[in-house]
mmCIF file of C-alpha atoms and ligand atoms in Angstrom:
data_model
loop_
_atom_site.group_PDB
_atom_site.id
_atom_site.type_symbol
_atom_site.label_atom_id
_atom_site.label_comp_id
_atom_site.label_asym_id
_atom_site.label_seq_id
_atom_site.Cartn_x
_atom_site.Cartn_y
_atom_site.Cartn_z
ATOM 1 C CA UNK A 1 -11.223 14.484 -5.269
ATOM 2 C CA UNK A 2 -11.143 10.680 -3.561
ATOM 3 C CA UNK A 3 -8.165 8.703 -2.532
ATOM 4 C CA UNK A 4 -10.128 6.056 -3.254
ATOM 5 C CA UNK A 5 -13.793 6.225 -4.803
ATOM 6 C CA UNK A 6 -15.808 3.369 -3.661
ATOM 7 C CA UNK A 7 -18.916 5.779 -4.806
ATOM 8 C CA UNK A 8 -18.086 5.593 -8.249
ATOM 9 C CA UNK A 9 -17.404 1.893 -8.706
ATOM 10 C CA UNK A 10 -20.721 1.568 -6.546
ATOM 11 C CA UNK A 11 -22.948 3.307 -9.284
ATOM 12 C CA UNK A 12 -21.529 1.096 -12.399
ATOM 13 C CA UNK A 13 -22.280 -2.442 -10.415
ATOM 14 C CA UNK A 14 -25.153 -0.802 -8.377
ATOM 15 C CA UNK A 15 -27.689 -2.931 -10.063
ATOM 16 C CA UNK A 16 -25.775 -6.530 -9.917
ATOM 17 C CA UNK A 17 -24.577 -5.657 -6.436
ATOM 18 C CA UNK A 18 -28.062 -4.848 -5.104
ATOM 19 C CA UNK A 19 -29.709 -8.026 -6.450
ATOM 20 C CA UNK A 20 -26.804 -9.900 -5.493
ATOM 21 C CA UNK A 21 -27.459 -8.704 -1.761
ATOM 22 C CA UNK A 22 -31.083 -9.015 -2.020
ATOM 23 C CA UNK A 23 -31.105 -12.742 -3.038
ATOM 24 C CA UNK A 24 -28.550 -13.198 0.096
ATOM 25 C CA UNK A 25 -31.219 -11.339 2.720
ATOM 26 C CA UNK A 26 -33.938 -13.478 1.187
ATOM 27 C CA UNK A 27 -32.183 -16.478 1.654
ATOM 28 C CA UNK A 28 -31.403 -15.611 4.961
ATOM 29 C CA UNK A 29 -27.657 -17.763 4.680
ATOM 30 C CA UNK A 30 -26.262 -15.130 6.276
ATOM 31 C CA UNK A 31 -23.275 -17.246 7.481
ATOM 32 C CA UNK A 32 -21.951 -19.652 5.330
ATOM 33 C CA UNK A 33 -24.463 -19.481 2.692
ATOM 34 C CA UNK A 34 -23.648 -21.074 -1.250
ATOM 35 C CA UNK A 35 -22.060 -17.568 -2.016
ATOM 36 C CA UNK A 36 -18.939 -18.712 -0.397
ATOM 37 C CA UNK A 37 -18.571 -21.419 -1.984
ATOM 38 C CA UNK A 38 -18.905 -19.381 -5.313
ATOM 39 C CA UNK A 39 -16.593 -17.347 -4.337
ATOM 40 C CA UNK A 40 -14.068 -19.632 -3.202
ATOM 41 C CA UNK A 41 -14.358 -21.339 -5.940
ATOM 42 C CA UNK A 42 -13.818 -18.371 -8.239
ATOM 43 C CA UNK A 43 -11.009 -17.348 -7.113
ATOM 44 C CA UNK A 44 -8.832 -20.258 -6.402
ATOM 45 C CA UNK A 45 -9.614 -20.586 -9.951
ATOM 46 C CA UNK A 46 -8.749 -16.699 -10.632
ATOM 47 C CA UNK A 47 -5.520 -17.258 -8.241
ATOM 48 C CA UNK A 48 -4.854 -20.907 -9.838
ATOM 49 C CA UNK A 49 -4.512 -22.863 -6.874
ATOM 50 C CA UNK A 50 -6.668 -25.654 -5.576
ATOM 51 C CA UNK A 51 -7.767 -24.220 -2.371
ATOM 52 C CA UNK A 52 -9.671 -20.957 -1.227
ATOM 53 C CA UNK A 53 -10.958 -20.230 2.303
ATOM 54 C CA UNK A 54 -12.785 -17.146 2.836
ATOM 55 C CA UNK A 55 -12.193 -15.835 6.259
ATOM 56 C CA UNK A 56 -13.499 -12.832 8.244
ATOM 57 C CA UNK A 57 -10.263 -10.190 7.193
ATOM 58 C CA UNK A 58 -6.898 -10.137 6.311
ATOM 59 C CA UNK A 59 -5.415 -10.139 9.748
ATOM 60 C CA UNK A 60 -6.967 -13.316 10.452
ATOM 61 C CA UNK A 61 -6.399 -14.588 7.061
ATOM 62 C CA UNK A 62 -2.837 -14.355 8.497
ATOM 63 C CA UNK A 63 -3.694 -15.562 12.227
ATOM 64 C CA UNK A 64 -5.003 -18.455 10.559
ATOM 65 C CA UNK A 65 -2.387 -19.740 7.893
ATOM 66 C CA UNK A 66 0.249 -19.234 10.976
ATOM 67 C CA UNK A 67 -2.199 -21.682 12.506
ATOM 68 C CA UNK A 68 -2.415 -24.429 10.178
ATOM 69 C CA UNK A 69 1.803 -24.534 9.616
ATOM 70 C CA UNK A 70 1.890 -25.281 13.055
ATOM 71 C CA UNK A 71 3.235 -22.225 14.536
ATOM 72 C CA UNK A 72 3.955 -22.219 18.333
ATOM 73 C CA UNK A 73 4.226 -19.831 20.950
ATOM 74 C CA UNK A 74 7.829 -19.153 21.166
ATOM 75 C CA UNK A 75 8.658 -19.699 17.730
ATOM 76 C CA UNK A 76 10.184 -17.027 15.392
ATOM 77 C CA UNK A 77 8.728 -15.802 11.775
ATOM 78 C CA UNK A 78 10.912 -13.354 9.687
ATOM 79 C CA UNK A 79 8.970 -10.877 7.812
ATOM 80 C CA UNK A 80 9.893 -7.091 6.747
ATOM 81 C CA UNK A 81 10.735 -4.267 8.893
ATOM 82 C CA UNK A 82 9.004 -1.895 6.637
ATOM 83 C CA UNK A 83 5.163 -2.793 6.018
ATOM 84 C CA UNK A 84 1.407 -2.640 7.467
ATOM 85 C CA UNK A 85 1.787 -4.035 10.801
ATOM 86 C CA UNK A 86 -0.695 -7.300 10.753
ATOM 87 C CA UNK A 87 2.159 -9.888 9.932
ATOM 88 C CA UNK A 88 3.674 -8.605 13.646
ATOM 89 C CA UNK A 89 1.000 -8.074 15.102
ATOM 90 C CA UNK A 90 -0.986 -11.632 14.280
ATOM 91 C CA UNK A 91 2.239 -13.443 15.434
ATOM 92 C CA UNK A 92 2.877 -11.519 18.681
ATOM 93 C CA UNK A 93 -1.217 -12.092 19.509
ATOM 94 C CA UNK A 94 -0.150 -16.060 19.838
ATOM 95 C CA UNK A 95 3.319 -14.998 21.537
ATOM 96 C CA UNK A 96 5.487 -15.780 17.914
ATOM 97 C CA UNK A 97 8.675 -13.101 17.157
ATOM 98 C CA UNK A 98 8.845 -10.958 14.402
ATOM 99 C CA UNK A 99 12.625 -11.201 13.414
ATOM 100 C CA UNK A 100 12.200 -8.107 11.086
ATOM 101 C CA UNK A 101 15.089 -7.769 8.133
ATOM 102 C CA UNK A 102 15.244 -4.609 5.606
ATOM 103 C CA UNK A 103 13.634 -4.138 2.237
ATOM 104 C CA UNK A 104 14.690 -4.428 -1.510
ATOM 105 C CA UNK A 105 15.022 -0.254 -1.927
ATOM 106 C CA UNK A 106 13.143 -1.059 -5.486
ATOM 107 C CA UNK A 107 9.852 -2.594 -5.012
ATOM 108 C CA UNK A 108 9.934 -1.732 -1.020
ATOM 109 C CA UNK A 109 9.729 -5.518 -0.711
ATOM 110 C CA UNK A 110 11.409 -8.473 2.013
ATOM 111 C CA UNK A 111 15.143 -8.216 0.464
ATOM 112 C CA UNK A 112 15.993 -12.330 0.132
ATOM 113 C CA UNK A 113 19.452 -11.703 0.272
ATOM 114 C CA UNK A 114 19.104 -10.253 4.256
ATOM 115 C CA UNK A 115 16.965 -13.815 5.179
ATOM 116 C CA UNK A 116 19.662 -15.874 5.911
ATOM 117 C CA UNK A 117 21.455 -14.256 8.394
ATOM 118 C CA UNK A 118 17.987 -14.135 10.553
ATOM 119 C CA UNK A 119 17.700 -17.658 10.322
ATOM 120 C CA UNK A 120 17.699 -19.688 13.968
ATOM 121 C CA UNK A 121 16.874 -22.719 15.325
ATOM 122 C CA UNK A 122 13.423 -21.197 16.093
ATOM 123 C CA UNK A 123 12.988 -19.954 12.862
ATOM 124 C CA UNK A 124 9.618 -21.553 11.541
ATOM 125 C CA UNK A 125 8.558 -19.426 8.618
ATOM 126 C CA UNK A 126 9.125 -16.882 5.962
ATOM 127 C CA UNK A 127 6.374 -13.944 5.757
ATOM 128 C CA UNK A 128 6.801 -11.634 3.172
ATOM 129 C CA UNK A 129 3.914 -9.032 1.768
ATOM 130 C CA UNK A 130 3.790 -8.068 -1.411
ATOM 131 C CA UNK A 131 3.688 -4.848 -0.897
ATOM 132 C CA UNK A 132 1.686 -1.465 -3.065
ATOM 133 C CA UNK A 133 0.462 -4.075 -5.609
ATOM 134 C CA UNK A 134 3.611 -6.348 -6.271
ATOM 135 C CA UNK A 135 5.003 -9.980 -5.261
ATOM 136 C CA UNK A 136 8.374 -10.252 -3.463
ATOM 137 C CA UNK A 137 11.282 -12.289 -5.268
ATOM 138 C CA UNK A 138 9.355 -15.491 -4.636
ATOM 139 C CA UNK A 139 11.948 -17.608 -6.662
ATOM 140 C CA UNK A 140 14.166 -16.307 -4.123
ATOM 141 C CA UNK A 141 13.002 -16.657 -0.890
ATOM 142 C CA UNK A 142 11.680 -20.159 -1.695
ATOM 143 C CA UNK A 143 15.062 -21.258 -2.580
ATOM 144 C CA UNK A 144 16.303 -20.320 0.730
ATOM 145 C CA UNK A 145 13.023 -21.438 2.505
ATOM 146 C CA UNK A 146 13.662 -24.714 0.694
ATOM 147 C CA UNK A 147 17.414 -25.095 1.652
ATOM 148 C CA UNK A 148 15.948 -24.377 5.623
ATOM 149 C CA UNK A 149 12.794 -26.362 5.240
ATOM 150 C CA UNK A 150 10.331 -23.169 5.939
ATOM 151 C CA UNK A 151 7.417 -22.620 4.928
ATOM 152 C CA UNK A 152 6.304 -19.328 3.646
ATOM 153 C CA UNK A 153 3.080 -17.643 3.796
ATOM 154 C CA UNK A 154 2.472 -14.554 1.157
ATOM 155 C CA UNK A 155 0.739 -11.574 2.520
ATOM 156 C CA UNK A 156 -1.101 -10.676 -0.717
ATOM 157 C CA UNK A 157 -3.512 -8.551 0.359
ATOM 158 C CA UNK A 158 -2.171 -5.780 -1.738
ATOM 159 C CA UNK A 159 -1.309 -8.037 -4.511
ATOM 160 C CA UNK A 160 -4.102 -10.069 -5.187
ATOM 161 C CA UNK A 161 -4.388 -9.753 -9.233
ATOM 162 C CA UNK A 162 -0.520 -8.889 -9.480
ATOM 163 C CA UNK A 163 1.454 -11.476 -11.577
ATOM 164 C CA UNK A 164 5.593 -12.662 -10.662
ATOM 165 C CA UNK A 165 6.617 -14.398 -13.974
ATOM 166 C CA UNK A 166 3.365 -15.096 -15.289
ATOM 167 C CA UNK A 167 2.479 -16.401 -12.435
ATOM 168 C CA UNK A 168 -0.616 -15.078 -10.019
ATOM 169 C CA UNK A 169 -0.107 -13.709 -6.494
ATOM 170 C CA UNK A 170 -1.248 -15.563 -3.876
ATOM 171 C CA UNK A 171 -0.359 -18.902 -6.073
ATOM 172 C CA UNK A 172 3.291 -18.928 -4.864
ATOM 173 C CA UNK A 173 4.068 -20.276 -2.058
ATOM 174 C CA UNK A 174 2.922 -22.584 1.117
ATOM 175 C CA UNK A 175 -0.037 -20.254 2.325
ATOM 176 C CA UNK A 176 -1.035 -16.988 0.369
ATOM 177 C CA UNK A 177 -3.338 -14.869 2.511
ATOM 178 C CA UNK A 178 -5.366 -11.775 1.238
ATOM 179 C CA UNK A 179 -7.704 -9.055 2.889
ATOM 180 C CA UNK A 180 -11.030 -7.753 1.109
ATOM 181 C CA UNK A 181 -11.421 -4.407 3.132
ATOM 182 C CA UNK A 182 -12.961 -1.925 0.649
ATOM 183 C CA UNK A 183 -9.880 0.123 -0.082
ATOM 184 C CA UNK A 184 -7.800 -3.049 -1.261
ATOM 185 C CA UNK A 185 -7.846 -3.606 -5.439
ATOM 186 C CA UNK A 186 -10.675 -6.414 -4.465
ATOM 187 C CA UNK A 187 -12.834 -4.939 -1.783
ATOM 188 C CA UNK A 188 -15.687 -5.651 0.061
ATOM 189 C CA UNK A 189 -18.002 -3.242 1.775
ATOM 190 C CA UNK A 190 -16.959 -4.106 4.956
ATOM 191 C CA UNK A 191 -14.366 -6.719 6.229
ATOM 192 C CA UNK A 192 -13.387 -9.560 4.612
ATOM 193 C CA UNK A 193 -10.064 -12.044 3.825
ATOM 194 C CA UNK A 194 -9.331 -15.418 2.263
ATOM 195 C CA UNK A 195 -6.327 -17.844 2.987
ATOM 196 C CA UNK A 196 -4.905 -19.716 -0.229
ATOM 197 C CA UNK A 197 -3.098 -23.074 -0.947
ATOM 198 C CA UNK A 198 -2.583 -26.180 -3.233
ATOM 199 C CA UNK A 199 -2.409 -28.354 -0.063
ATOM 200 C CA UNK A 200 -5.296 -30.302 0.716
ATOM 201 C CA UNK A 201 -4.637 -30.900 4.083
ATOM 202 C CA UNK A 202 -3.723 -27.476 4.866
ATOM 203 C CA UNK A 203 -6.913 -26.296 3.069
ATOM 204 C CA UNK A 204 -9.011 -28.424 5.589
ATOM 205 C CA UNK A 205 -7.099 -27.394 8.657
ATOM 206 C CA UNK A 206 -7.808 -23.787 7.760
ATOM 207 C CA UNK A 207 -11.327 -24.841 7.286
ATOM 208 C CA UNK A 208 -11.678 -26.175 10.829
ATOM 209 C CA UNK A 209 -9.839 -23.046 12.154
ATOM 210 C CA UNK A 210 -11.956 -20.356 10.884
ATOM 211 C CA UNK A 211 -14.997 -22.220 12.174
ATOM 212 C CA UNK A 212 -14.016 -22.866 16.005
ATOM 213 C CA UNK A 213 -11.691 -25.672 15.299
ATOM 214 C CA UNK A 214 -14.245 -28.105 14.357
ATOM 215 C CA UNK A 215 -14.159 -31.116 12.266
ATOM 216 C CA UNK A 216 -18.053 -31.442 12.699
ATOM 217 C CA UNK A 217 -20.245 -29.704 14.566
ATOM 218 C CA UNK A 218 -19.116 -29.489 17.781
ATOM 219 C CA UNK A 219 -16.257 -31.808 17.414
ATOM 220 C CA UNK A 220 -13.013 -29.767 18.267
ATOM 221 C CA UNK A 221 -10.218 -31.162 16.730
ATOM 222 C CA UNK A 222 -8.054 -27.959 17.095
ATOM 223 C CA UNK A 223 -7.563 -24.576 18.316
ATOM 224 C CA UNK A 224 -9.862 -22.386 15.891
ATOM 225 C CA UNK A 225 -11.637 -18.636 16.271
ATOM 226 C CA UNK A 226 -14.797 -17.269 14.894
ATOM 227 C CA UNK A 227 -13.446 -16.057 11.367
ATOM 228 C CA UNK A 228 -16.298 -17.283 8.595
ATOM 229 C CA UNK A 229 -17.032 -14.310 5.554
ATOM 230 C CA UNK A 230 -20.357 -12.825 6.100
ATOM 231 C CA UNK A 231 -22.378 -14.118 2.842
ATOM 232 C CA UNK A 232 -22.930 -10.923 1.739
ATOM 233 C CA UNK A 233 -19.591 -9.997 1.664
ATOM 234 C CA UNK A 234 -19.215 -12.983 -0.538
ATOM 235 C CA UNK A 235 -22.313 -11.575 -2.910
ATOM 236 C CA UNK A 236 -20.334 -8.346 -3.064
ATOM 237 C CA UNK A 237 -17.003 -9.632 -3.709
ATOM 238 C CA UNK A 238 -18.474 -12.006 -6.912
ATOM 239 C CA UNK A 239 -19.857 -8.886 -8.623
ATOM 240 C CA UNK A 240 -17.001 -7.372 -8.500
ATOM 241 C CA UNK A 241 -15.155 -9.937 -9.739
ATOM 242 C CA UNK A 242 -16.510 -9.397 -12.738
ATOM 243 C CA UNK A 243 -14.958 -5.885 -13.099
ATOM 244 C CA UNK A 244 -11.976 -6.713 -11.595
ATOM 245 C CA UNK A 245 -9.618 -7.305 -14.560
ATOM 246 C CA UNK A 246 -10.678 -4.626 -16.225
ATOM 247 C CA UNK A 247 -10.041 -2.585 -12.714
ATOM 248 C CA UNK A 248 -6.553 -3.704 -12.781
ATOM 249 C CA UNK A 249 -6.009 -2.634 -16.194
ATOM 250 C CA UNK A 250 -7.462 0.989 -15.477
ATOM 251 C CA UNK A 251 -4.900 1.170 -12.454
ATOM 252 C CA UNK A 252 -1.987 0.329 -14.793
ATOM 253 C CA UNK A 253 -2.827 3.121 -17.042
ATOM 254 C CA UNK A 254 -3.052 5.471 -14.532
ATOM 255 C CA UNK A 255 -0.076 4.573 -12.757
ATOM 256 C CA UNK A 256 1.970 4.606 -16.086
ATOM 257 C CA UNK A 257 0.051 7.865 -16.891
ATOM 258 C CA UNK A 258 1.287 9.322 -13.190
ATOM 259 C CA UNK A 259 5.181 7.527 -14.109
ATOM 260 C CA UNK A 260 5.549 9.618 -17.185
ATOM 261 C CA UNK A 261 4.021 12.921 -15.518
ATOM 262 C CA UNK A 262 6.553 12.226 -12.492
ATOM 263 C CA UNK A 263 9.560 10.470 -13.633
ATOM 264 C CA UNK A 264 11.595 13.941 -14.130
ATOM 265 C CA UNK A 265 10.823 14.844 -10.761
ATOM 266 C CA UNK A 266 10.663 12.443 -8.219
ATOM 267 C CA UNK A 267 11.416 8.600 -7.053
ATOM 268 C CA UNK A 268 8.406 6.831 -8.667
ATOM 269 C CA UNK A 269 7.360 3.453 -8.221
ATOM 270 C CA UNK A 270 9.819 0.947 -10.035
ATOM 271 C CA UNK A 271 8.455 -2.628 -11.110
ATOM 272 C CA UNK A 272 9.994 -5.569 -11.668
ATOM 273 C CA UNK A 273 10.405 -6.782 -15.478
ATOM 274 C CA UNK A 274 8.862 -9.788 -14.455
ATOM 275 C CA UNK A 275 6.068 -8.540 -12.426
ATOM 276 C CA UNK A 276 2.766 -6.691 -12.601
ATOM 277 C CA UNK A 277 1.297 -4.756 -10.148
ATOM 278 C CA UNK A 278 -2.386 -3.841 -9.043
ATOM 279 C CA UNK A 279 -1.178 -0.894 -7.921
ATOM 280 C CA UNK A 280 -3.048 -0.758 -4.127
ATOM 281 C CA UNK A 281 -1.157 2.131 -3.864
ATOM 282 C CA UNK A 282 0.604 4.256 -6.082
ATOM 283 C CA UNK A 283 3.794 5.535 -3.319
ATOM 284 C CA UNK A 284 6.307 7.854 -4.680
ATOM 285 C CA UNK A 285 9.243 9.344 -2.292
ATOM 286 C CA UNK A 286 10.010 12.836 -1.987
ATOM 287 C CA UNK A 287 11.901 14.970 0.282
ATOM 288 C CA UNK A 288 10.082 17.270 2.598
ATOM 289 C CA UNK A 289 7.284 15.259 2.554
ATOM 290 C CA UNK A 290 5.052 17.007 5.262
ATOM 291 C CA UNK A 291 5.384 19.971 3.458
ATOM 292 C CA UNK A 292 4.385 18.383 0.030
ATOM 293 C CA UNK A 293 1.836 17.223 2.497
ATOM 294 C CA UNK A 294 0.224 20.101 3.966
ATOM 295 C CA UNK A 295 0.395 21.799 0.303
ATOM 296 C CA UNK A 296 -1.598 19.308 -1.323
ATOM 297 C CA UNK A 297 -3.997 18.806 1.290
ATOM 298 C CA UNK A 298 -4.742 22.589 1.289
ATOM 299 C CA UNK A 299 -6.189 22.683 -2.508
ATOM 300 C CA UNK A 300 -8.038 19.569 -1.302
ATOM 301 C CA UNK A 301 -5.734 16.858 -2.914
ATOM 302 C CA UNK A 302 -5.464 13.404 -0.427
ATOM 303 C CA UNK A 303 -2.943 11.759 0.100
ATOM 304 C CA UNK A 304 -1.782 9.074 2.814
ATOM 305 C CA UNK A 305 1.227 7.992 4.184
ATOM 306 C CA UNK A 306 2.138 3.683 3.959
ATOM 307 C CA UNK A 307 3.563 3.780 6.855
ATOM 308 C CA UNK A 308 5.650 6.111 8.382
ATOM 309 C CA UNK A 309 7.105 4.442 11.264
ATOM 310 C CA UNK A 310 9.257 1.699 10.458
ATOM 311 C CA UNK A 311 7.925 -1.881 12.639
ATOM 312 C CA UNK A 312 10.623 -2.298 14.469
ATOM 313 C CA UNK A 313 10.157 1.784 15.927
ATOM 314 C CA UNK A 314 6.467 1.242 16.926
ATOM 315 C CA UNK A 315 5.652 1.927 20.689
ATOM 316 C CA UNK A 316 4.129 -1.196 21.914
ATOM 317 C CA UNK A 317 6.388 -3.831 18.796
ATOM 318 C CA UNK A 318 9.931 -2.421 19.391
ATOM 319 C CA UNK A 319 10.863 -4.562 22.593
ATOM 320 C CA UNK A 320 8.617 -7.720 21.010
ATOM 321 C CA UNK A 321 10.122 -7.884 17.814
ATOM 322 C CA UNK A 322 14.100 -8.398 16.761
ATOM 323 C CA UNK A 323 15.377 -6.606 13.795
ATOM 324 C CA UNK A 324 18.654 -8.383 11.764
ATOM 325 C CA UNK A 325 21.036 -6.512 9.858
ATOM 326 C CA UNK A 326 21.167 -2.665 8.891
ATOM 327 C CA UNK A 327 17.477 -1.609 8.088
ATOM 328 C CA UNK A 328 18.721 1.328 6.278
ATOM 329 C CA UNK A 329 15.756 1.310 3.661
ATOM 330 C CA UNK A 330 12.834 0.576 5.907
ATOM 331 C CA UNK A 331 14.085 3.803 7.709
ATOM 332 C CA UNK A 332 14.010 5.526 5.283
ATOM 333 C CA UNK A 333 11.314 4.811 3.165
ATOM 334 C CA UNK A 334 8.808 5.669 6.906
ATOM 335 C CA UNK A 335 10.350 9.059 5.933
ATOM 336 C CA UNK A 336 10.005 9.494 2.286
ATOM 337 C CA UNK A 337 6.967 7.686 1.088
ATOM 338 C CA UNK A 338 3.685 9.518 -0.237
ATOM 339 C CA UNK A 339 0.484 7.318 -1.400
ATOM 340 C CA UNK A 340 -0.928 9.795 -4.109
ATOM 341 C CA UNK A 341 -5.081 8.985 -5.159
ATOM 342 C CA UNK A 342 -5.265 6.138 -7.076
ATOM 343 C CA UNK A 343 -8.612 4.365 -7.714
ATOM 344 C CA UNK A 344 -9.823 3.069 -11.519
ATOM 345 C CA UNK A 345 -11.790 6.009 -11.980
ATOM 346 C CA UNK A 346 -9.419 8.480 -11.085
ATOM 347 C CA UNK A 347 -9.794 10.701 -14.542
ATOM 348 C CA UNK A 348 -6.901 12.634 -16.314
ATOM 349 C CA UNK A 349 -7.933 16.025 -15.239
ATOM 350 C CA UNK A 350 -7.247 14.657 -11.912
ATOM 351 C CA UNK A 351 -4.419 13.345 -12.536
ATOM 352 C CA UNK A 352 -2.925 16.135 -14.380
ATOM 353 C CA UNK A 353 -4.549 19.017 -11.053
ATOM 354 C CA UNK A 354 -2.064 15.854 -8.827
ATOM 355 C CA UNK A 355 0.886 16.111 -10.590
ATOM 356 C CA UNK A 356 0.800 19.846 -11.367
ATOM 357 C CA UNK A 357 0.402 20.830 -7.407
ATOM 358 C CA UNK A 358 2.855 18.160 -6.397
ATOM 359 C CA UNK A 359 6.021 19.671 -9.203
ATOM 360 C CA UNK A 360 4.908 23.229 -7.922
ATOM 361 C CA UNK A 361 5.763 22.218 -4.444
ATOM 362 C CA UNK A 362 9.006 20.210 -4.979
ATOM 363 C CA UNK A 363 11.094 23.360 -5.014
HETATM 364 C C1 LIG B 1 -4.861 -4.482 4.799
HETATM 365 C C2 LIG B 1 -3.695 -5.343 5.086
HETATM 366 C C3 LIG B 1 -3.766 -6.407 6.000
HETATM 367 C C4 LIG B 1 -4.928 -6.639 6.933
HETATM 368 O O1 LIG B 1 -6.128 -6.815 6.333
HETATM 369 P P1 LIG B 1 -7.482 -6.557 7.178
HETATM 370 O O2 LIG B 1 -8.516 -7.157 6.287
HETATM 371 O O3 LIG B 1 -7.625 -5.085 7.311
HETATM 372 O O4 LIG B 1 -7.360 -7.257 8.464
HETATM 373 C C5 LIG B 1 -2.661 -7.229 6.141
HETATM 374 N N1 LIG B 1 -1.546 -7.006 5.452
HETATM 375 C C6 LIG B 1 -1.421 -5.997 4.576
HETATM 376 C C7 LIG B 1 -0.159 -5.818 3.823
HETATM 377 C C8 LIG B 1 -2.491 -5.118 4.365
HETATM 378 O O5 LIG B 1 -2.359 -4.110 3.503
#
């Protein structure tokens, strides 16, 4: 059994992705070649926003939407305490603080109501993820970024496909940002990211950045990096494109399949009325978790821990970063969380050989 199983997704678009790659090495665009554009293209139009940039991962995706709003050394972003550490870690790379508040103990997510009180005169942005498959309270935060005059940036790159209110991830706010590494719902097979945004002129700044800075070739109109999509990334991503819809429905079964197994017997994932999720992870939280651990890794069931140390508790972040308020949840949920296997193929036999072994071992 996979946590993930990129092998069986690999032999139902085997022949699409291996032509799709094949026109790419004869072409030899192997940097910037039409497939971007495709892709871009695509999904703004899957996301519903004007604006796609494909960029070289999802950390940089981030690096570079902190970027084009202007961020300075110096300056402070508030994100969660509780999360994969790229939002802290891009921002301390260009010497920005992490003011880190505590999560919604639902949906694991930036908790609006703690924002205000970590709001300073350095404050210059609002960076929530979307964490395990669904959006933050975007209605929300944007009212207080609105009342403060902040931008915010999404970290979708475990939403991208989730809906809040009918509305796509990575369409909500300022700067969405998204990561195609093959174990996200949209993967690549190998590295890959994408900034998004309705704003024209931050779509062209993040343009230049990704590509040195420049406005033409060799004309440096900014600070930029090396952080252009390799074109056959972009080949890869467009074939699975097509699946991908139907991948997100496959996840939702399972996971709903896994809540009614579970429900009786431990926390399982709760979503919003008005979301969806994509499910990047299906997290539950039990007690005794390295235990539950150990057992299920002994008859060969994976699982993976998202995250078990808390930001503001990591060796080299805790003196860089401030934390606001009581973080009781983000505490807590380092202790208690469990990713079980969740991939669209994962089949009910599986499913059922999961949730058997993990009940046994509760008591
Ligand atoms: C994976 C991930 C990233 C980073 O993406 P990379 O492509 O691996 O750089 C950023 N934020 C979150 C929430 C992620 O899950």
């Amino acid at each position: 059994m996979k946590f993930i199983d990129l092998d069986t997704q690999y032999q139902l678009i085997k022949h699409n992705v291996n032509n799709r790659i094949q026109a790419v090495l004869e072409s030899g665009q192997f940097v910037m070649g039409h497939e971007i554009t495709e892709l871009e293209q695509r999904l703004a139009k899957w996301v519903g926003v004007k604006h796609c940039i494909a960029v070289a991962n999802g950390s940089d995706a981030l690096l570079i939407a902190m970027l084009a709003i202007d961020l300075q050394p110096g300056d402070e972003i508030i994100t969660s305490a509780f999360s994969f550490i790229a939002v802290a870690e891009m921002a301390v790379l260009y010497g920005i603080k992490p003011v880190l508040v505590d999560v919604d103990p639902e949906t694991y997510n930036l908790k609006p109501s703690a924002i205000t009180a970590a709001i300073t005169p350095k404050t210059k942005a609002i960076i929530p993820v979307s964490l395990y498959g669904q959006c933050a309270d975007f209605d929300e935060i944007n009212h207080i970024a609105k009342q403060y005059q902040l931008p915010v940036i999404e970290d979708a790159a475990q939403s991208i496909g989730a809906t809040y209110k009918g509305k796509q991830s990575a369409s909500l706010t300022t700067i969405a940002t998204t990561s195609f590494f093959p174990s996200k719902p949209l993967g690549c097979y190998g590295d890959g990211g994408a900034c998004f945004t309705q704003d024209d002129k931050l779509a062209l700044k993040m343009q230049q950045i990704r590509n040195h800075g420049q406005a033409e070739r060799y004309q440096h109109v900014r600070l930029g990096m090396n952080s252009r999509l390799d074109t056959i990334q972009a080949a890869v991503l467009l074939t699975k494109l097509e699946i991908f819809a139907e991948e997100i429905k496959k996840r939702q079964q399972i996971a709903a399949n896994y809540n009614s197994k579970l429900k009786h017997h431990v926390k399982i994932p709760i979503v919003k009325d008005y979301n969806t999720s994509v499910y990047a992870q299906y997290t539950i939280q039990v007690e005794q978790r390295s235990k539950i651990y150990e057992a299920l890794n002994t008859l060969k069931i994976p699982t993976a821990i998202h995250y078990p140390v808390a930001i503001h508790k990591q060796p080299y972040f805790r003196t860089l970063v401030r934390a606001v308020g009581e973080i009781t949840y983000a505490e807590r949920l380092a202790e208690k969380v469990l990713s079980l296997p969740m991939h669209p193929y994962l089949e009910e036999a599986d499913i059922e050989k999961i949730c058997t072994a993990l009940i046994r071992n509760l008591q």
